[in-house]
PDB file of C-alpha atoms in Angstrom:
ATOM      1  CA  TYR A   9      -0.187  13.053  25.453  1.00  0.00           C
ATOM      2  CA  HIS A  10      -2.619  11.037  27.567  1.00  0.00           C
ATOM      3  CA  TRP A  11      -6.089  11.883  28.870  1.00  0.00           C
ATOM      4  CA  ALA A  12      -8.527   9.890  31.008  1.00  0.00           C
ATOM      5  CA  GLY A  13     -11.369  10.305  28.511  1.00  0.00           C
ATOM      6  CA  TYR A  14     -12.954  12.603  25.928  1.00  0.00           C
ATOM      7  CA  ARG A  15     -16.167  14.528  25.286  1.00  0.00           C
ATOM      8  CA  ILE A  16     -18.743  14.529  22.483  1.00  0.00           C
ATOM      9  CA  LEU A  17     -21.023  17.598  22.300  1.00  0.00           C
ATOM     10  CA  PHE A  18     -24.350  17.801  20.467  1.00  0.00           C
ATOM     11  CA  PRO A  19     -27.036  20.497  20.743  1.00  0.00           C
ATOM     12  CA  GLU A  20     -29.012  18.441  23.280  1.00  0.00           C
ATOM     13  CA  ALA A  21     -26.340  16.073  24.661  1.00  0.00           C
ATOM     14  CA  ASP A  22     -22.951  16.142  26.366  1.00  0.00           C
ATOM     15  CA  HIS A  23     -21.300  12.710  26.347  1.00  0.00           C
ATOM     16  CA  ILE A  24     -18.211  12.107  28.471  1.00  0.00           C
ATOM     17  CA  ILE A  25     -16.555   8.892  27.292  1.00  0.00           C
ATOM     18  CA  GLY A  26     -14.416   7.398  30.045  1.00  0.00           C
ATOM     19  CA  GLU A  27     -11.938   5.722  27.714  1.00  0.00           C
ATOM     20  CA  ALA A  28      -8.234   6.531  27.638  1.00  0.00           C
ATOM     21  CA  TYR A  29      -7.397   8.962  24.829  1.00  0.00           C
ATOM     22  CA  SER A  30      -3.846   9.468  23.588  1.00  0.00           C
ATOM     23  CA  GLY A  31      -2.033  11.540  20.978  1.00  0.00           C
ATOM     24  CA  VAL A  32       1.467  12.177  19.697  1.00  0.00           C
ATOM     25  CA  SER A  33       2.914  15.155  17.846  1.00  0.00           C
ATOM     26  CA  SER A  34       4.683  14.638  14.529  1.00  0.00           C
ATOM     27  CA  ALA A  35       7.851  16.147  16.019  1.00  0.00           C
ATOM     28  CA  ARG A  36       7.831  13.625  18.864  1.00  0.00           C
ATOM     29  CA  LEU A  37       7.132  10.718  16.514  1.00  0.00           C
ATOM     30  CA  ASN A  38       9.964  11.796  14.207  1.00  0.00           C
ATOM     31  CA  SER A  39      12.367  12.097  17.124  1.00  0.00           C
ATOM     32  CA  VAL A  40      11.600   8.645  18.546  1.00  0.00           C
ATOM     33  CA  VAL A  41      11.558   6.794  15.221  1.00  0.00           C
ATOM     34  CA  SER A  42      14.732   8.469  13.948  1.00  0.00           C
ATOM     35  CA  ALA A  43      16.584   7.685  17.168  1.00  0.00           C
ATOM     36  CA  ALA A  44      15.495   4.032  16.978  1.00  0.00           C
ATOM     37  CA  VAL A  45      16.719   3.726  13.376  1.00  0.00           C
ATOM     38  CA  VAL A  46      20.130   5.291  13.851  1.00  0.00           C
ATOM     39  CA  SER A  47      20.796   3.332  17.060  1.00  0.00           C
ATOM     40  CA  HIS A  48      20.038  -0.037  15.432  1.00  0.00           C
ATOM     41  CA  GLU A  49      23.117  -1.829  14.174  1.00  0.00           C
ATOM     42  CA  GLY A  50      23.161  -2.116  10.404  1.00  0.00           C
ATOM     43  CA  SER A  51      20.528   0.609   9.873  1.00  0.00           C
ATOM     44  CA  SER A  52      20.917   3.735   7.751  1.00  0.00           C
ATOM     45  CA  LEU A  53      18.714   6.827   7.695  1.00  0.00           C
ATOM     46  CA  PHE A  54      18.444   8.822   4.449  1.00  0.00           C
ATOM     47  CA  LEU A  55      16.914  12.291   4.843  1.00  0.00           C
ATOM     48  CA  ASN A  56      15.361  14.265   1.965  1.00  0.00           C
ATOM     49  CA  ALA A  57      16.006  11.259  -0.279  1.00  0.00           C
ATOM     50  CA  GLU A  58      13.171  10.695  -2.751  1.00  0.00           C
ATOM     51  CA  ALA A  59      12.489   7.141  -3.909  1.00  0.00           C
ATOM     52  CA  THR A  60      11.904   7.132  -7.679  1.00  0.00           C
ATOM     53  CA  ASP A  61      11.592   3.388  -8.290  1.00  0.00           C
ATOM     54  CA  LEU A  62      11.267   0.259  -6.196  1.00  0.00           C
ATOM     55  CA  ASP A  63      10.435  -3.413  -6.291  1.00  0.00           C
ATOM     56  CA  ALA A  64      10.223  -6.228  -3.746  1.00  0.00           C
ATOM     57  CA  HIS A  65      13.911  -6.046  -2.762  1.00  0.00           C
ATOM     58  CA  ARG A  66      15.331  -2.752  -4.092  1.00  0.00           C
ATOM     59  CA  VAL A  67      14.790   1.007  -3.841  1.00  0.00           C
ATOM     60  CA  ARG A  68      16.317   3.491  -6.257  1.00  0.00           C
ATOM     61  CA  LEU A  69      16.782   7.052  -4.962  1.00  0.00           C
ATOM     62  CA  ARG A  70      16.666  10.197  -7.073  1.00  0.00           C
ATOM     63  CA  THR A  71      20.425  10.503  -6.569  1.00  0.00           C
ATOM     64  CA  GLY A  72      20.852   7.217  -8.442  1.00  0.00           C
ATOM     65  CA  GLU A  73      21.874   5.296  -5.337  1.00  0.00           C
ATOM     66  CA  GLU A  74      20.233   1.909  -4.808  1.00  0.00           C
ATOM     67  CA  VAL A  75      19.342   0.350  -1.458  1.00  0.00           C
ATOM     68  CA  GLU A  76      18.667  -3.388  -1.274  1.00  0.00           C
ATOM     69  CA  GLY A  77      16.904  -5.434   1.385  1.00  0.00           C
ATOM     70  CA  THR A  78      14.995  -8.613   2.073  1.00  0.00           C
ATOM     71  CA  VAL A  79      11.665  -6.754   2.208  1.00  0.00           C
ATOM     72  CA  VAL A  80      10.794  -3.299   0.899  1.00  0.00           C
ATOM     73  CA  VAL A  81       8.004  -1.405   2.701  1.00  0.00           C
ATOM     74  CA  ASP A  82       6.481   1.337   0.557  1.00  0.00           C
ATOM     75  CA  ALA A  83       5.035   3.942   2.946  1.00  0.00           C
ATOM     76  CA  ARG A  84       5.346   7.004   0.706  1.00  0.00           C
ATOM     77  CA  GLY A  85       1.966   8.447   1.575  1.00  0.00           C
ATOM     78  CA  ARG A  86      -1.521   8.511   0.260  1.00  0.00           C
ATOM     79  CA  ALA A  87      -2.433   7.553  -3.288  1.00  0.00           C
ATOM     80  CA  PRO A  88      -5.894   6.770  -4.658  1.00  0.00           C
ATOM     81  CA  LEU A  89      -6.812   3.160  -4.057  1.00  0.00           C
ATOM     82  CA  GLU A  90      -8.803   3.270  -7.280  1.00  0.00           C
ATOM     83  CA  PRO A  91      -9.128   6.559  -9.188  1.00  0.00           C
ATOM     84  CA  ALA A  92     -12.865   6.028  -9.779  1.00  0.00           C
ATOM     85  CA  ALA A  93     -13.723   4.500  -6.392  1.00  0.00           C
ATOM     86  CA  PRO A  94     -16.690   6.386  -4.874  1.00  0.00           C
ATOM     87  CA  ALA A  95     -15.907   8.132  -1.604  1.00  0.00           C
ATOM     88  CA  GLY A  96     -16.836  10.933   0.714  1.00  0.00           C
ATOM     89  CA  TYR A  97     -14.168  13.049   2.377  1.00  0.00           C
ATOM     90  CA  GLN A  98     -13.103  14.039   5.845  1.00  0.00           C
ATOM     91  CA  LYS A  99     -11.441  17.413   5.458  1.00  0.00           C
ATOM     92  CA  PHE A 100     -10.117  19.790   8.067  1.00  0.00           C
ATOM     93  CA  VAL A 101      -8.004  22.779   8.965  1.00  0.00           C
ATOM     94  CA  GLY A 102      -6.403  22.824  12.399  1.00  0.00           C
ATOM     95  CA  MET A 103      -4.642  25.612  14.279  1.00  0.00           C
ATOM     96  CA  GLU A 104      -2.556  24.988  17.378  1.00  0.00           C
ATOM     97  CA  LEU A 105      -3.200  28.110  19.439  1.00  0.00           C
ATOM     98  CA  GLU A 106      -1.574  29.493  22.554  1.00  0.00           C
ATOM     99  CA  PHE A 107      -3.856  31.568  24.773  1.00  0.00           C
ATOM    100  CA  ASP A 108      -3.159  34.416  27.175  1.00  0.00           C
ATOM    101  CA  GLN A 109      -4.939  32.581  29.986  1.00  0.00           C
ATOM    102  CA  PRO A 110      -5.580  28.910  30.872  1.00  0.00           C
ATOM    103  CA  HIS A 111      -8.319  27.454  28.666  1.00  0.00           C
ATOM    104  CA  GLU A 112      -9.723  25.179  31.453  1.00  0.00           C
ATOM    105  CA  LEU A 113     -10.325  22.227  29.105  1.00  0.00           C
ATOM    106  CA  GLU A 114      -9.719  19.065  31.111  1.00  0.00           C
ATOM    107  CA  LEU A 115     -10.505  16.571  28.331  1.00  0.00           C
ATOM    108  CA  PRO A 116     -10.252  16.560  24.541  1.00  0.00           C
ATOM    109  CA  VAL A 117     -13.467  17.400  22.730  1.00  0.00           C
ATOM    110  CA  VAL A 118     -13.469  14.920  19.856  1.00  0.00           C
ATOM    111  CA  MET A 119     -16.651  16.380  18.374  1.00  0.00           C
ATOM    112  CA  ASP A 120     -18.371  19.665  19.142  1.00  0.00           C
ATOM    113  CA  ALA A 121     -21.276  19.383  16.710  1.00  0.00           C
ATOM    114  CA  ARG A 122     -23.133  22.375  18.164  1.00  0.00           C
ATOM    115  CA  VAL A 123     -21.630  24.541  15.416  1.00  0.00           C
ATOM    116  CA  GLN A 124     -23.642  25.583  12.366  1.00  0.00           C
ATOM    117  CA  GLN A 125     -23.898  22.641   9.968  1.00  0.00           C
ATOM    118  CA  SER A 126     -22.585  23.223   6.447  1.00  0.00           C
ATOM    119  CA  ASP A 127     -20.858  21.285   3.649  1.00  0.00           C
ATOM    120  CA  GLY A 128     -21.880  17.966   5.197  1.00  0.00           C
ATOM    121  CA  TYR A 129     -21.523  16.952   8.829  1.00  0.00           C
ATOM    122  CA  ARG A 130     -19.426  19.606  10.578  1.00  0.00           C
ATOM    123  CA  PHE A 131     -17.793  19.656  14.021  1.00  0.00           C
ATOM    124  CA  MET A 132     -14.959  21.244  15.953  1.00  0.00           C
ATOM    125  CA  TYR A 133     -12.177  19.112  17.454  1.00  0.00           C
ATOM    126  CA  LEU A 134     -10.311  20.435  20.514  1.00  0.00           C
ATOM    127  CA  LEU A 135      -7.101  18.852  21.759  1.00  0.00           C
ATOM    128  CA  PRO A 136      -5.585  20.507  24.869  1.00  0.00           C
ATOM    129  CA  MET A 137      -1.787  20.289  24.529  1.00  0.00           C
ATOM    130  CA  SER A 138      -1.014  22.244  27.703  1.00  0.00           C
ATOM    131  CA  ASP A 139      -2.953  24.453  30.103  1.00  0.00           C
ATOM    132  CA  ARG A 140      -2.737  27.343  27.585  1.00  0.00           C
ATOM    133  CA  THR A 141      -2.355  25.557  24.233  1.00  0.00           C
ATOM    134  CA  VAL A 142      -5.128  23.853  22.231  1.00  0.00           C
ATOM    135  CA  LEU A 143      -5.270  22.340  18.762  1.00  0.00           C
ATOM    136  CA  VAL A 144      -8.586  23.545  17.288  1.00  0.00           C
ATOM    137  CA  GLU A 145      -9.754  21.825  14.094  1.00  0.00           C
ATOM    138  CA  ASP A 146     -12.740  22.675  11.933  1.00  0.00           C
ATOM    139  CA  THR A 147     -13.754  19.320  10.396  1.00  0.00           C
ATOM    140  CA  TYR A 148     -16.264  18.262   7.729  1.00  0.00           C
ATOM    141  CA  PHE A 149     -17.550  14.915   6.466  1.00  0.00           C
ATOM    142  CA  SER A 150     -18.304  16.218   2.993  1.00  0.00           C
ATOM    143  CA  ASP A 151     -19.200  15.083  -0.521  1.00  0.00           C
ATOM    144  CA  SER A 152     -16.495  17.372  -1.928  1.00  0.00           C
ATOM    145  CA  PRO A 153     -12.693  17.297  -1.479  1.00  0.00           C
ATOM    146  CA  HIS A 154     -12.498  21.072  -1.975  1.00  0.00           C
ATOM    147  CA  LEU A 155     -10.872  22.746   1.038  1.00  0.00           C
ATOM    148  CA  ASP A 156     -11.100  26.517   1.549  1.00  0.00           C
ATOM    149  CA  THR A 157      -8.260  26.918   4.035  1.00  0.00           C
ATOM    150  CA  GLU A 158      -8.680  30.634   4.649  1.00  0.00           C
ATOM    151  CA  HIS A 159     -12.421  30.307   5.258  1.00  0.00           C
ATOM    152  CA  LEU A 160     -11.898  27.524   7.806  1.00  0.00           C
ATOM    153  CA  LYS A 161      -9.205  29.566   9.575  1.00  0.00           C
ATOM    154  CA  ALA A 162     -11.728  32.367   9.921  1.00  0.00           C
ATOM    155  CA  GLU A 163     -14.305  29.899  11.291  1.00  0.00           C
ATOM    156  CA  ILE A 164     -11.772  28.727  13.899  1.00  0.00           C
ATOM    157  CA  GLU A 165     -11.033  32.307  14.913  1.00  0.00           C
ATOM    158  CA  ALA A 166     -14.765  32.991  15.327  1.00  0.00           C
ATOM    159  CA  TYR A 167     -15.204  29.809  17.403  1.00  0.00           C
ATOM    160  CA  VAL A 168     -12.292  30.760  19.680  1.00  0.00           C
ATOM    161  CA  GLU A 169     -13.642  34.289  20.098  1.00  0.00           C
ATOM    162  CA  ALA A 170     -17.078  32.896  21.034  1.00  0.00           C
ATOM    163  CA  HIS A 171     -15.388  30.972  23.870  1.00  0.00           C
ATOM    164  CA  ASP A 172     -13.679  34.157  25.128  1.00  0.00           C
ATOM    165  CA  TRP A 173     -10.201  32.743  24.537  1.00  0.00           C
ATOM    166  CA  SER A 174      -7.585  35.371  23.730  1.00  0.00           C
ATOM    167  CA  VAL A 175      -4.895  34.090  21.345  1.00  0.00           C
ATOM    168  CA  SER A 176      -1.299  35.093  22.028  1.00  0.00           C
ATOM    169  CA  ASP A 177       0.345  32.926  19.348  1.00  0.00           C
ATOM    170  CA  VAL A 178      -0.422  30.583  16.454  1.00  0.00           C
ATOM    171  CA  VAL A 179       2.013  27.721  17.013  1.00  0.00           C
ATOM    172  CA  ARG A 180       1.297  25.910  13.736  1.00  0.00           C
ATOM    173  CA  THR A 181      -1.425  25.179  11.187  1.00  0.00           C
ATOM    174  CA  GLU A 182      -2.342  21.863   9.566  1.00  0.00           C
ATOM    175  CA  SER A 183      -4.850  20.728   6.968  1.00  0.00           C
ATOM    176  CA  GLY A 184      -5.889  17.567   5.187  1.00  0.00           C
ATOM    177  CA  VAL A 185      -8.417  15.829   2.954  1.00  0.00           C
ATOM    178  CA  LEU A 186      -8.927  12.124   3.745  1.00  0.00           C
ATOM    179  CA  PRO A 187     -11.003   9.868   1.444  1.00  0.00           C
ATOM    180  CA  MET A 188     -13.730   7.839   3.162  1.00  0.00           C
ATOM    181  CA  PRO A 189     -14.594   5.149   0.582  1.00  0.00           C
ATOM    182  CA  TRP A 190     -17.726   3.052   0.545  1.00  0.00           C
ATOM    183  CA  SER A 191     -16.886   0.914  -2.460  1.00  0.00           C
ATOM    184  CA  GLY A 192     -13.962  -0.245  -4.562  1.00  0.00           C
ATOM    185  CA  ARG A 193     -11.383  -2.920  -3.937  1.00  0.00           C
ATOM    186  CA  VAL A 194      -9.298  -3.069  -0.756  1.00  0.00           C
ATOM    187  CA  PRO A 195      -5.755  -3.962  -1.919  1.00  0.00           C
ATOM    188  CA  ALA A 196      -4.566  -7.464  -1.049  1.00  0.00           C
ATOM    189  CA  PRO A 197      -0.795  -7.452  -0.355  1.00  0.00           C
ATOM    190  CA  GLY A 198       1.210 -10.111  -2.148  1.00  0.00           C
ATOM    191  CA  HIS A 199       4.863 -10.866  -1.616  1.00  0.00           C
ATOM    192  CA  GLY A 200       6.391  -7.436  -1.809  1.00  0.00           C
ATOM    193  CA  PRO A 201       6.917  -4.669  -1.832  1.00  0.00           C
ATOM    194  CA  LEU A 202       4.662  -4.307   1.199  1.00  0.00           C
ATOM    195  CA  VAL A 203       2.581  -1.213   0.456  1.00  0.00           C
ATOM    196  CA  ALA A 204       1.638   0.398   3.786  1.00  0.00           C
ATOM    197  CA  GLY A 205      -0.591   3.283   4.834  1.00  0.00           C
ATOM    198  CA  TYR A 206      -3.389   4.750   2.696  1.00  0.00           C
ATOM    199  CA  ARG A 207      -1.674   3.625  -0.488  1.00  0.00           C
ATOM    200  CA  GLY A 208      -2.013   0.002   0.573  1.00  0.00           C
ATOM    201  CA  GLY A 209      -5.479   0.274   2.114  1.00  0.00           C
ATOM    202  CA  TRP A 210      -4.159   0.148   5.700  1.00  0.00           C
ATOM    203  CA  PHE A 211      -6.460   2.750   7.236  1.00  0.00           C
ATOM    204  CA  HIS A 212      -9.832   3.036   8.978  1.00  0.00           C
ATOM    205  CA  PRO A 213     -12.462   3.796   6.304  1.00  0.00           C
ATOM    206  CA  GLY A 214     -14.945   5.124   8.874  1.00  0.00           C
ATOM    207  CA  THR A 215     -12.651   7.701  10.503  1.00  0.00           C
ATOM    208  CA  GLY A 216     -10.144   8.445   7.745  1.00  0.00           C
ATOM    209  CA  TYR A 217      -7.267   7.809  10.165  1.00  0.00           C
ATOM    210  CA  SER A 218      -4.299   5.578   9.359  1.00  0.00           C
ATOM    211  CA  PHE A 219      -2.016   5.935  12.393  1.00  0.00           C
ATOM    212  CA  PRO A 220      -3.531   3.181  14.610  1.00  0.00           C
ATOM    213  CA  VAL A 221      -3.610   0.700  11.726  1.00  0.00           C
ATOM    214  CA  ALA A 222      -0.048   1.673  10.764  1.00  0.00           C
ATOM    215  CA  VAL A 223       1.123   0.867  14.294  1.00  0.00           C
ATOM    216  CA  ARG A 224      -0.680  -2.490  14.148  1.00  0.00           C
ATOM    217  CA  LEU A 225       0.985  -3.328  10.817  1.00  0.00           C
ATOM    218  CA  ALA A 226       4.421  -2.149  12.015  1.00  0.00           C
ATOM    219  CA  ASP A 227       4.124  -4.304  15.120  1.00  0.00           C
ATOM    220  CA  PHE A 228       3.289  -7.337  12.970  1.00  0.00           C
ATOM    221  CA  VAL A 229       6.241  -6.705  10.639  1.00  0.00           C
ATOM    222  CA  ALA A 230       8.678  -6.109  13.509  1.00  0.00           C
ATOM    223  CA  SER A 231       7.685  -9.327  15.280  1.00  0.00           C
ATOM    224  CA  ARG A 232       8.817 -11.578  12.418  1.00  0.00           C
ATOM    225  CA  PRO A 233      12.089 -12.216  10.554  1.00  0.00           C
ATOM    226  CA  ALA A 234      12.103 -10.357   7.243  1.00  0.00           C
ATOM    227  CA  GLU A 235      12.733 -13.506   5.242  1.00  0.00           C
ATOM    228  CA  SER A 236       9.565 -15.140   6.595  1.00  0.00           C
ATOM    229  CA  LEU A 237       7.284 -12.092   6.729  1.00  0.00           C
ATOM    230  CA  PHE A 238       4.969 -13.231   3.953  1.00  0.00           C
ATOM    231  CA  GLY A 239       3.054 -16.446   4.347  1.00  0.00           C
ATOM    232  CA  PRO A 240      -0.079 -17.842   6.033  1.00  0.00           C
ATOM    233  CA  ASP A 241       0.200 -15.604   9.115  1.00  0.00           C
ATOM    234  CA  PHE A 242       0.473 -12.451   7.008  1.00  0.00           C
ATOM    235  CA  ASP A 243      -2.371 -13.579   4.757  1.00  0.00           C
ATOM    236  CA  ARG A 244      -4.617 -14.046   7.814  1.00  0.00           C
ATOM    237  CA  PHE A 245      -3.545 -10.672   9.212  1.00  0.00           C
ATOM    238  CA  ALA A 246      -4.327  -8.867   5.939  1.00  0.00           C
ATOM    239  CA  ARG A 247      -7.586 -10.791   5.487  1.00  0.00           C
ATOM    240  CA  ASP A 248      -8.724  -9.795   8.999  1.00  0.00           C
ATOM    241  CA  HIS A 249      -8.042  -6.135   8.202  1.00  0.00           C
ATOM    242  CA  ARG A 250     -10.018  -6.327   4.952  1.00  0.00           C
ATOM    243  CA  ARG A 251     -12.891  -8.034   6.787  1.00  0.00           C
ATOM    244  CA  GLN A 252     -12.918  -5.329   9.465  1.00  0.00           C
ATOM    245  CA  ALA A 253     -12.770  -2.572   6.823  1.00  0.00           C
ATOM    246  CA  TRP A 254     -15.949  -3.809   5.142  1.00  0.00           C
ATOM    247  CA  PHE A 255     -18.449  -2.638   7.785  1.00  0.00           C
ATOM    248  CA  PRO A 256     -17.111   0.949   8.127  1.00  0.00           C
ATOM    249  CA  ARG A 257     -17.325   1.150   4.333  1.00  0.00           C
ATOM    250  CA  PHE A 258     -20.977   0.183   4.588  1.00  0.00           C
ATOM    251  CA  LEU A 259     -21.470   2.920   7.212  1.00  0.00           C
ATOM    252  CA  ASN A 260     -19.797   5.401   4.840  1.00  0.00           C
ATOM    253  CA  ARG A 261     -22.279   4.426   2.138  1.00  0.00           C
ATOM    254  CA  MET A 262     -25.119   5.069   4.573  1.00  0.00           C
ATOM    255  CA  LEU A 263     -23.635   8.416   5.641  1.00  0.00           C
ATOM    256  CA  PHE A 264     -22.875   9.817   2.198  1.00  0.00           C
ATOM    257  CA  ARG A 265     -25.475   8.071   0.018  1.00  0.00           C
ATOM    258  CA  TRP A 266     -28.550   7.645   2.229  1.00  0.00           C
ATOM    259  CA  TYR A 267     -28.551  10.993   4.061  1.00  0.00           C
ATOM    260  CA  PRO A 268     -28.416  14.520   2.661  1.00  0.00           C
ATOM    261  CA  PRO A 269     -25.650  16.693   4.133  1.00  0.00           C
ATOM    262  CA  GLN A 270     -27.920  18.637   6.480  1.00  0.00           C
ATOM    263  CA  ALA A 271     -29.208  15.424   8.120  1.00  0.00           C
ATOM    264  CA  ARG A 272     -25.910  13.656   8.800  1.00  0.00           C
ATOM    265  CA  ARG A 273     -25.464  14.919  12.341  1.00  0.00           C
ATOM    266  CA  ALA A 274     -28.344  12.643  13.417  1.00  0.00           C
ATOM    267  CA  ILE A 275     -26.256   9.576  12.547  1.00  0.00           C
ATOM    268  CA  PHE A 276     -23.512  10.558  14.958  1.00  0.00           C
ATOM    269  CA  GLU A 277     -25.995  11.468  17.667  1.00  0.00           C
ATOM    270  CA  ARG A 278     -27.165   7.858  17.368  1.00  0.00           C
ATOM    271  CA  VAL A 279     -23.631   6.397  17.320  1.00  0.00           C
ATOM    272  CA  TYR A 280     -22.614   7.967  20.613  1.00  0.00           C
ATOM    273  CA  ARG A 281     -25.665   6.544  22.364  1.00  0.00           C
ATOM    274  CA  LEU A 282     -24.372   3.037  21.619  1.00  0.00           C
ATOM    275  CA  PRO A 283     -22.643   1.018  24.386  1.00  0.00           C
ATOM    276  CA  ARG A 284     -19.183   2.295  25.248  1.00  0.00           C
ATOM    277  CA  GLU A 285     -17.620  -1.027  24.232  1.00  0.00           C
ATOM    278  CA  THR A 286     -19.071  -0.729  20.721  1.00  0.00           C
ATOM    279  CA  VAL A 287     -17.799   2.834  20.292  1.00  0.00           C
ATOM    280  CA  ARG A 288     -14.353   1.735  21.479  1.00  0.00           C
ATOM    281  CA  ASN A 289     -14.298  -1.241  19.102  1.00  0.00           C
ATOM    282  CA  PHE A 290     -15.376   0.984  16.215  1.00  0.00           C
ATOM    283  CA  TYR A 291     -12.472   3.379  16.714  1.00  0.00           C
ATOM    284  CA  ALA A 292     -10.089   0.433  17.160  1.00  0.00           C
ATOM    285  CA  LEU A 293     -11.400  -1.285  14.000  1.00  0.00           C
ATOM    286  CA  ARG A 294     -12.114  -4.392  16.073  1.00  0.00           C
ATOM    287  CA  LEU A 295     -15.861  -4.752  15.554  1.00  0.00           C
ATOM    288  CA  SER A 296     -17.550  -7.997  16.605  1.00  0.00           C
ATOM    289  CA  TRP A 297     -20.767  -9.253  15.023  1.00  0.00           C
ATOM    290  CA  ARG A 298     -22.605  -7.974  18.134  1.00  0.00           C
ATOM    291  CA  ASP A 299     -21.179  -4.494  17.539  1.00  0.00           C
ATOM    292  CA  ARG A 300     -22.385  -4.555  13.933  1.00  0.00           C
ATOM    293  CA  VAL A 301     -25.856  -5.589  15.051  1.00  0.00           C
ATOM    294  CA  ARG A 302     -25.946  -2.734  17.601  1.00  0.00           C
ATOM    295  CA  PHE A 303     -25.228  -0.231  14.829  1.00  0.00           C
ATOM    296  CA  LEU A 304     -28.203  -1.476  12.829  1.00  0.00           C
ATOM    297  CA  LEU A 305     -30.804  -2.183  15.534  1.00  0.00           C
ATOM    298  CA  GLY A 306     -33.742   0.156  15.976  1.00  0.00           C
ATOM    299  CA  PRO A 307     -35.305   2.740  13.686  1.00  0.00           C
ATOM    300  CA  PRO A 308     -32.896   4.592  11.362  1.00  0.00           C
ATOM    301  CA  PRO A 309     -31.665   8.029  12.442  1.00  0.00           C
ATOM    302  CA  ARG A 310     -33.955  10.845  11.329  1.00  0.00           C
ATOM    303  CA  GLY A 311     -33.277  12.295   7.901  1.00  0.00           C
ATOM    304  CA  LEU A 312     -33.089   9.097   5.820  1.00  0.00           C
ATOM    305  CA  SER A 313     -33.795  10.102   2.214  1.00  0.00           C
ATOM    306  CA  ILE A 314     -34.772   7.609  -0.475  1.00  0.00           C
ATOM    307  CA  ARG A 315     -34.394  10.356  -3.075  1.00  0.00           C
ATOM    308  CA  HIS A 316     -30.841  11.103  -1.920  1.00  0.00           C
ATOM    309  CA  ARG A 317     -30.048   7.393  -1.857  1.00  0.00           C
ATOM    310  CA  LEU A 318     -31.160   6.982  -5.491  1.00  0.00           C
ATOM    311  CA  ARG A 319     -29.274   9.951  -6.927  1.00  0.00           C
ATOM    312  CA  PRO A 320     -26.855   9.159  -9.823  1.00  0.00           C
ATOM    313  CA  SER A 321     -23.602   7.603  -8.647  1.00  0.00           C
ATOM    314  CA  THR A 322     -20.533   5.711  -9.807  1.00  0.00           C
ATOM    315  CA  ASP A 323     -21.065   3.050  -7.140  1.00  0.00           C
ATOM    316  CA  SER A 324     -19.612  -0.340  -7.886  1.00  0.00           C
TER     317      SER A 324
END
């Protein structure tokens, strides 16, 4: 899916960001990646095959079968980077809904923060999939990982009803809880196995998303022979990612430690008044020193609380 831009909605502001916005469904991604694997000479695709043990050059499956290779990439999903690492959470429930009539949304609404604020910073995310189908997500930047799925479904239904959209079908439902750390160690890959995704620290700490960084890492891996993957180039690549991840972690600390939940919306109202280039670089995790300065210039957003900042914490 491709759109010419996206919208950000606050109680007193409607920002239209004229930057290309794209998305892909999990079904489409699975179809393309699977087809690429099976069509590549020498490749094998194992479905529903759980990996129980692995090292730099070998994977053992639950069936007892072993697969060997020059490099093993461990992309088995999220695991805590450090069990005690302090973090906030982005949590959400999304429902892909089909309506009786066209919804008339021309652009995605990345944040509709006009909703009642609760459990941290709250917003609705609207992704138009067709003229009658929209993914509606109720999202929170919260101190707690607890997710009340049924309550958030009810909130989505109330939001849809308030927009006079009549639902004819619920296509699918999704949910997730994504850590947004502000401290702890970012893993430094060695010489294999290459741990990818959240488990290896390859994600954007300030958005909770891992897909763009995963694509960047996959492109790097695919552009080099497996036998020479690790070395100075890879070390620089990983070091650049860790350097870029530092500033969003600092912003997470500010969001979750310096502002009480009811005041956090003011931070995002400030962010989307920054130059378009800075917003784009933030989402891309390509922040320059000028971008960092722009985030910090001027008086702090309203709601800064010294008392909240000094509350007991396991910060390291």
